[in-house]
mmCIF file of C-alpha atoms and ligand atoms in Angstrom:
data_model
loop_
_atom_site.group_PDB
_atom_site.id
_atom_site.type_symbol
_atom_site.label_atom_id
_atom_site.label_comp_id
_atom_site.label_asym_id
_atom_site.label_seq_id
_atom_site.Cartn_x
_atom_site.Cartn_y
_atom_site.Cartn_z
ATOM 1 C CA MET A 1 0.538 -7.293 -13.571
ATOM 2 C CA LYS A 2 -1.289 -9.682 -11.225
ATOM 3 C CA LYS A 3 -3.938 -8.002 -9.085
ATOM 4 C CA GLN A 4 -2.413 -6.927 -5.761
ATOM 5 C CA VAL A 5 -4.410 -7.444 -2.574
ATOM 6 C CA ILE A 6 -2.696 -5.877 0.411
ATOM 7 C CA ALA A 7 -4.007 -6.062 3.968
ATOM 8 C CA ASN A 8 -2.910 -3.217 6.229
ATOM 9 C CA PHE A 9 -3.417 -4.484 9.770
ATOM 10 C CA LYS A 10 -2.449 -1.063 11.220
ATOM 11 C CA MET A 11 -2.048 -1.302 15.049
ATOM 12 C CA ASN A 12 -4.536 -4.153 15.398
ATOM 13 C CA MET A 13 -4.246 -7.718 16.690
ATOM 14 C CA THR A 14 -1.556 -9.239 18.912
ATOM 15 C CA PRO A 15 0.969 -11.707 17.479
ATOM 16 C CA SER A 16 -1.081 -14.573 19.009
ATOM 17 C CA GLU A 17 -4.203 -13.338 17.234
ATOM 18 C CA ILE A 18 -2.278 -12.919 13.997
ATOM 19 C CA LYS A 19 -0.987 -16.479 14.322
ATOM 20 C CA ASN A 20 -4.587 -17.779 14.465
ATOM 21 C CA TYR A 21 -5.553 -15.538 11.569
ATOM 22 C CA ILE A 22 -2.739 -16.844 9.349
ATOM 23 C CA ILE A 23 -3.543 -20.437 10.272
ATOM 24 C CA SER A 24 -7.114 -19.825 9.028
ATOM 25 C CA LEU A 25 -6.114 -17.875 5.911
ATOM 26 C CA ALA A 26 -3.102 -19.677 4.475
ATOM 27 C CA PRO A 27 -4.603 -23.131 3.712
ATOM 28 C CA ASN A 28 -7.567 -21.494 1.936
ATOM 29 C CA PHE A 29 -5.416 -19.534 -0.434
ATOM 30 C CA LYS A 30 -4.630 -21.414 -3.620
ATOM 31 C CA SER A 31 -5.056 -18.883 -6.429
ATOM 32 C CA GLU A 32 -2.269 -17.908 -8.775
ATOM 33 C CA LYS A 33 -4.293 -14.958 -10.026
ATOM 34 C CA VAL A 34 -3.601 -12.435 -7.258
ATOM 35 C CA ASP A 35 -0.651 -11.482 -5.098
ATOM 36 C CA ILE A 36 -1.529 -11.197 -1.434
ATOM 37 C CA THR A 37 0.523 -9.242 1.081
ATOM 38 C CA LEU A 38 -0.118 -8.997 4.809
ATOM 39 C CA ALA A 39 1.294 -5.696 6.117
ATOM 40 C CA LEU A 40 1.705 -6.695 9.751
ATOM 41 C CA PRO A 41 2.731 -4.801 12.892
ATOM 42 C CA PHE A 42 6.518 -4.933 13.428
ATOM 43 C CA VAL A 43 6.260 -7.403 16.331
ATOM 44 C CA ALA A 44 4.449 -9.952 14.149
ATOM 45 C CA LEU A 45 6.674 -9.763 11.056
ATOM 46 C CA SER A 46 9.063 -12.622 11.908
ATOM 47 C CA LEU A 47 6.191 -14.811 13.043
ATOM 48 C CA GLY A 48 4.296 -14.002 9.838
ATOM 49 C CA LYS A 49 7.329 -14.896 7.714
ATOM 50 C CA PHE A 50 7.719 -18.185 9.566
ATOM 51 C CA LEU A 51 4.057 -19.175 9.311
ATOM 52 C CA LEU A 52 3.771 -18.143 5.660
ATOM 53 C CA SER A 53 6.923 -19.875 4.422
ATOM 54 C CA GLY A 54 6.006 -22.260 1.629
ATOM 55 C CA THR A 55 2.910 -20.228 0.688
ATOM 56 C CA ASN A 56 2.788 -17.450 -1.890
ATOM 57 C CA ILE A 57 1.493 -14.881 0.565
ATOM 58 C CA PHE A 58 3.957 -12.038 1.093
ATOM 59 C CA VAL A 59 4.749 -10.174 4.286
ATOM 60 C CA GLY A 60 5.041 -6.393 4.383
ATOM 61 C CA ALA A 61 5.857 -3.791 7.038
ATOM 62 C CA GLN A 62 3.811 -0.660 7.646
ATOM 63 C CA ASN A 63 6.696 1.772 8.037
ATOM 64 C CA LEU A 64 10.492 2.052 8.236
ATOM 65 C CA SER A 65 12.988 4.590 9.506
ATOM 66 C CA GLU A 66 14.213 7.385 7.272
ATOM 67 C CA GLU A 67 17.690 6.736 8.721
ATOM 68 C CA GLU A 68 19.913 3.812 7.823
ATOM 69 C CA SER A 69 21.095 2.942 11.352
ATOM 70 C CA GLY A 70 22.335 4.506 14.575
ATOM 71 C CA THR A 71 21.058 6.358 17.612
ATOM 72 C CA PHE A 72 17.344 6.353 16.789
ATOM 73 C CA THR A 73 15.705 4.605 19.742
ATOM 74 C CA GLY A 74 12.546 2.765 18.805
ATOM 75 C CA GLU A 75 13.073 2.937 15.049
ATOM 76 C CA THR A 76 13.262 0.018 12.577
ATOM 77 C CA SER A 77 15.624 0.151 9.615
ATOM 78 C CA GLY A 78 15.182 -1.047 6.053
ATOM 79 C CA ALA A 79 18.128 -3.422 6.524
ATOM 80 C CA MET A 80 16.424 -4.984 9.564
ATOM 81 C CA LEU A 81 13.234 -5.578 7.577
ATOM 82 C CA LYS A 82 15.165 -7.096 4.699
ATOM 83 C CA ASP A 83 17.126 -9.334 7.051
ATOM 84 C CA ILE A 84 13.972 -10.998 8.406
ATOM 85 C CA GLY A 85 12.621 -11.575 4.896
ATOM 86 C CA VAL A 86 10.026 -8.828 4.661
ATOM 87 C CA GLN A 87 9.206 -8.196 0.986
ATOM 88 C CA SER A 88 7.519 -4.792 1.015
ATOM 89 C CA VAL A 89 6.840 -1.720 3.102
ATOM 90 C CA ILE A 90 4.058 0.862 3.191
ATOM 91 C CA VAL A 91 5.415 4.415 3.052
ATOM 92 C CA GLY A 92 3.585 7.711 3.481
ATOM 93 C CA HIS A 93 0.285 6.389 4.799
ATOM 94 C CA SER A 94 -1.996 9.339 5.601
ATOM 95 C CA GLU A 95 -2.124 8.290 9.266
ATOM 96 C CA ARG A 96 1.639 8.719 9.418
ATOM 97 C CA ARG A 97 1.498 12.000 7.509
ATOM 98 C CA SER A 98 -1.163 13.474 9.805
ATOM 99 C CA LYS A 99 -0.643 11.807 13.208
ATOM 100 C CA PHE A 100 3.159 11.510 13.096
ATOM 101 C CA LYS A 101 3.795 14.651 11.051
ATOM 102 C CA GLU A 102 5.691 12.740 8.374
ATOM 103 C CA THR A 103 6.900 15.164 5.704
ATOM 104 C CA GLY A 104 7.356 14.687 1.969
ATOM 105 C CA ARG A 105 11.115 14.872 2.520
ATOM 106 C CA ALA A 106 11.027 12.084 5.111
ATOM 107 C CA ILE A 107 8.855 9.976 2.797
ATOM 108 C CA ASN A 108 11.369 10.481 -0.011
ATOM 109 C CA LYS A 109 14.234 9.361 2.286
ATOM 110 C CA LYS A 110 12.264 6.301 3.413
ATOM 111 C CA ILE A 111 11.563 5.283 -0.173
ATOM 112 C CA LYS A 112 15.241 5.544 -1.091
ATOM 113 C CA ILE A 113 16.257 3.428 1.898
ATOM 114 C CA ALA A 114 13.573 0.832 1.165
ATOM 115 C CA LEU A 115 14.696 0.531 -2.462
ATOM 116 C CA LYS A 116 18.356 0.334 -1.427
ATOM 117 C CA ASN A 117 17.381 -2.663 0.708
ATOM 118 C CA ARG A 118 15.407 -4.222 -2.161
ATOM 119 C CA LEU A 119 12.046 -3.800 -0.458
ATOM 120 C CA GLN A 120 9.007 -3.144 -2.618
ATOM 121 C CA VAL A 121 7.459 0.234 -1.726
ATOM 122 C CA ILE A 122 3.717 0.793 -1.368
ATOM 123 C CA LEU A 123 3.528 4.587 -1.500
ATOM 124 C CA CYS A 124 0.236 6.031 -0.222
ATOM 125 C CA VAL A 125 -1.107 9.319 -1.543
ATOM 126 C CA GLY A 126 -4.483 10.976 -1.159
ATOM 127 C CA GLU A 127 -6.344 14.226 -0.612
ATOM 128 C CA THR A 128 -8.208 15.382 2.508
ATOM 129 C CA LEU A 129 -11.863 16.382 2.443
ATOM 130 C CA THR A 130 -10.808 20.039 2.503
ATOM 131 C CA ASP A 131 -8.582 19.474 -0.538
ATOM 132 C CA LYS A 132 -11.438 17.686 -2.305
ATOM 133 C CA ASN A 133 -13.974 20.406 -1.513
ATOM 134 C CA SER A 134 -11.619 23.068 -2.790
ATOM 135 C CA MET A 135 -11.031 21.107 -6.025
ATOM 136 C CA LYS A 136 -7.390 20.485 -5.163
ATOM 137 C CA THR A 137 -7.385 16.678 -5.479
ATOM 138 C CA LEU A 138 -5.304 16.480 -8.626
ATOM 139 C CA SER A 139 -2.696 19.015 -7.537
ATOM 140 C CA VAL A 140 -2.378 17.371 -4.098
ATOM 141 C CA LEU A 141 -1.803 13.955 -5.678
ATOM 142 C CA SER A 142 0.831 15.219 -8.086
ATOM 143 C CA GLY A 143 2.543 17.259 -5.334
ATOM 144 C CA GLN A 144 2.758 14.217 -3.043
ATOM 145 C CA ILE A 145 4.099 12.034 -5.858
ATOM 146 C CA ASP A 146 6.688 14.587 -6.959
ATOM 147 C CA GLU A 147 8.007 14.976 -3.411
ATOM 148 C CA ALA A 148 8.040 11.248 -2.704
ATOM 149 C CA LEU A 149 9.789 10.199 -5.906
ATOM 150 C CA LYS A 150 12.280 13.068 -6.186
ATOM 151 C CA GLY A 151 15.690 11.900 -7.387
ATOM 152 C CA LEU A 152 14.565 8.387 -8.327
ATOM 153 C CA TYR A 153 15.479 6.701 -11.615
ATOM 154 C CA GLU A 154 12.729 5.419 -13.861
ATOM 155 C CA ASN A 155 13.867 1.806 -13.523
ATOM 156 C CA GLU A 156 13.302 2.039 -9.756
ATOM 157 C CA LEU A 157 9.556 2.446 -10.333
ATOM 158 C CA GLU A 158 9.384 -1.305 -10.995
ATOM 159 C CA ASN A 159 9.581 -1.744 -7.248
ATOM 160 C CA ILE A 160 6.973 0.848 -6.370
ATOM 161 C CA LEU A 161 3.195 0.565 -6.150
ATOM 162 C CA ILE A 162 1.165 3.715 -5.587
ATOM 163 C CA ALA A 163 -1.942 3.429 -3.431
ATOM 164 C CA TYR A 164 -4.585 6.093 -3.971
ATOM 165 C CA GLU A 165 -6.175 6.478 -0.564
ATOM 166 C CA PRO A 166 -8.443 9.537 -0.267
ATOM 167 C CA VAL A 167 -8.087 10.562 3.393
ATOM 168 C CA TRP A 168 -11.838 11.175 3.674
ATOM 169 C CA ALA A 169 -12.498 7.543 2.661
ATOM 170 C CA ILE A 170 -10.191 5.903 5.228
ATOM 171 C CA GLY A 171 -12.084 4.223 8.048
ATOM 172 C CA THR A 172 -15.165 6.339 7.390
ATOM 173 C CA GLY A 173 -17.352 3.983 5.375
ATOM 174 C CA LYS A 174 -17.387 6.594 2.599
ATOM 175 C CA VAL A 175 -16.090 4.998 -0.574
ATOM 176 C CA ALA A 176 -15.021 7.032 -3.558
ATOM 177 C CA THR A 177 -17.235 6.563 -6.597
ATOM 178 C CA SER A 178 -15.844 4.696 -9.609
ATOM 179 C CA LYS A 179 -15.517 8.059 -11.370
ATOM 180 C CA GLU A 180 -13.536 9.559 -8.467
ATOM 181 C CA ILE A 181 -11.276 6.502 -8.281
ATOM 182 C CA GLU A 182 -10.638 6.525 -12.023
ATOM 183 C CA GLU A 183 -9.889 10.262 -12.023
ATOM 184 C CA GLY A 184 -7.480 9.861 -9.097
ATOM 185 C CA VAL A 185 -5.715 6.912 -10.714
ATOM 186 C CA LYS A 186 -5.480 8.790 -14.013
ATOM 187 C CA ALA A 187 -3.965 11.808 -12.236
ATOM 188 C CA ILE A 188 -1.390 9.543 -10.568
ATOM 189 C CA ARG A 189 -0.417 7.998 -13.915
ATOM 190 C CA LYS A 190 -0.211 11.463 -15.545
ATOM 191 C CA SER A 191 1.996 12.686 -12.766
ATOM 192 C CA ILE A 192 4.377 9.737 -13.235
ATOM 193 C CA GLU A 193 4.312 10.364 -16.990
ATOM 194 C CA HIS A 194 5.207 13.996 -16.402
ATOM 195 C CA SER A 195 8.171 13.179 -14.145
ATOM 196 C CA PHE A 196 9.392 10.060 -15.956
ATOM 197 C CA SER A 197 7.805 8.849 -19.213
ATOM 198 C CA LYS A 198 4.519 7.766 -20.799
ATOM 199 C CA LYS A 199 5.639 4.139 -20.481
ATOM 200 C CA ALA A 200 6.312 4.631 -16.766
ATOM 201 C CA GLY A 201 2.874 6.220 -16.273
ATOM 202 C CA ASP A 202 1.175 3.372 -18.108
ATOM 203 C CA GLU A 203 3.079 0.640 -16.314
ATOM 204 C CA ILE A 204 3.205 1.760 -12.685
ATOM 205 C CA GLY A 205 1.015 -0.351 -10.402
ATOM 206 C CA VAL A 206 -1.792 1.708 -8.865
ATOM 207 C CA LEU A 207 -4.008 0.516 -6.022
ATOM 208 C CA TYR A 208 -7.079 1.972 -4.332
ATOM 209 C CA GLY A 209 -7.703 2.016 -0.585
ATOM 210 C CA GLY A 210 -10.380 3.459 1.692
ATOM 211 C CA SER A 211 -13.409 1.714 3.260
ATOM 212 C CA ILE A 212 -13.124 -1.330 1.011
ATOM 213 C CA ASN A 213 -15.368 -4.193 2.090
ATOM 214 C CA ALA A 214 -16.787 -7.449 0.784
ATOM 215 C CA LYS A 215 -19.759 -5.602 -0.752
ATOM 216 C CA ASN A 216 -17.969 -2.857 -2.681
ATOM 217 C CA ILE A 217 -14.820 -4.724 -3.744
ATOM 218 C CA SER A 218 -16.160 -5.887 -7.119
ATOM 219 C CA GLN A 219 -17.018 -2.326 -8.135
ATOM 220 C CA ILE A 220 -13.645 -0.995 -6.990
ATOM 221 C CA ILE A 221 -11.433 -3.666 -8.531
ATOM 222 C CA SER A 222 -13.144 -3.222 -11.892
ATOM 223 C CA CYS A 223 -12.297 0.499 -12.071
ATOM 224 C CA LYS A 224 -10.137 1.400 -15.055
ATOM 225 C CA GLY A 225 -6.431 1.543 -14.232
ATOM 226 C CA VAL A 226 -6.743 -0.078 -10.791
ATOM 227 C CA ASN A 227 -4.218 -2.895 -10.294
ATOM 228 C CA GLY A 228 -5.224 -3.832 -6.783
ATOM 229 C CA VAL A 229 -6.418 -2.764 -3.372
ATOM 230 C CA LEU A 230 -5.095 -1.761 0.041
ATOM 231 C CA VAL A 231 -7.565 -2.946 2.655
ATOM 232 C CA GLY A 232 -7.703 -1.703 6.255
ATOM 233 C CA GLY A 233 -10.527 -2.576 8.671
ATOM 234 C CA ALA A 234 -12.139 -5.231 6.464
ATOM 235 C CA CYS A 235 -8.992 -7.387 6.403
ATOM 236 C CA LEU A 236 -9.105 -7.996 10.148
ATOM 237 C CA ASP A 237 -11.809 -10.601 9.798
ATOM 238 C CA CYS A 238 -10.292 -13.529 7.931
ATOM 239 C CA ALA A 239 -13.546 -14.660 6.247
ATOM 240 C CA ASN A 240 -14.193 -11.123 5.068
ATOM 241 C CA PHE A 241 -10.697 -10.805 3.681
ATOM 242 C CA MET A 242 -11.049 -14.151 1.872
ATOM 243 C CA HIS A 243 -14.185 -12.794 0.229
ATOM 244 C CA ILE A 244 -12.290 -9.701 -0.926
ATOM 245 C CA ILE A 245 -9.531 -11.905 -2.342
ATOM 246 C CA SER A 246 -12.094 -14.058 -4.209
ATOM 247 C CA ALA A 247 -13.708 -10.985 -5.763
ATOM 248 C CA CYS A 248 -10.297 -9.824 -6.984
ATOM 249 C CA GLU A 249 -9.575 -13.276 -8.410
ATOM 250 C CA ALA A 250 -12.886 -13.159 -10.268
ATOM 251 C CA SER A 251 -12.258 -9.716 -11.787
ATOM 252 C CA LYS A 252 -10.976 -9.493 -15.360
HETATM 253 P P1 13P B 1 -9.956 1.225 5.774
HETATM 254 O O1 13P B 1 -10.092 0.096 4.770
HETATM 255 O O2 13P B 1 -10.199 0.788 7.187
HETATM 256 O O3 13P B 1 -10.741 2.423 5.373
HETATM 257 O O4 13P B 1 -8.409 1.652 5.734
HETATM 258 C C1 13P B 1 -7.811 1.880 4.510
HETATM 259 C C2 13P B 1 -6.360 2.078 4.735
HETATM 260 O O5 13P B 1 -5.949 3.030 5.355
HETATM 261 C C3 13P B 1 -5.466 1.059 4.200
HETATM 262 O O6 13P B 1 -4.141 1.480 4.260
#
């Protein structure tokens, strides 16, 4: 699998700012070695698709509704995302789990709707500091994965990436050590193996996210079992993000 570099813009930058960002980024990106996805705010998705047509940079959404359509004011459906050409969607980000009270059941419904609409899923999982301090990291990761992937067929995993994002590392400047990342990634693969097969556990794409920056990217991308990264704050500066992409291109 090519290394995956995914930028999660979260609720940052207006469409006009994103337009300038893409105009700076797109001409500089020539590599065939990594897949880049910009996970943009909903209001910038169509613009992003338009500006990135003819490049090999993908556009992703940061969320979708757990319902297919209907009386859900303010929601955005999987079919709507597909219709405007969005290729992937982040599901189960810890900010949505904690700030929007998103449950494992809702995450499971969202994943099924995304897959039905042929959107690639970037499923986020990760433990809180309390979980970590009480040695619950591995059980939390497997619990979140089991809930999220309940009822899925093994062949559907082809369209799923799992991002290991320890909650205590998101936006805090605290990066997990290589050992912690490798243990988390291993636990994720074991959990997939347990629910599906050894082959599925070996082959699923696993990313790391949490306080990634231009300085620590080389260490993170070289961790065993890591197929890519999900970058938050550090992607907002185009030059910084280009540096992160270059480090991923350079990694073996
Ligand atoms: P930061 O890189 O800002 O810590 O955010 C990580 C993240 O939440 C990506 O989804």
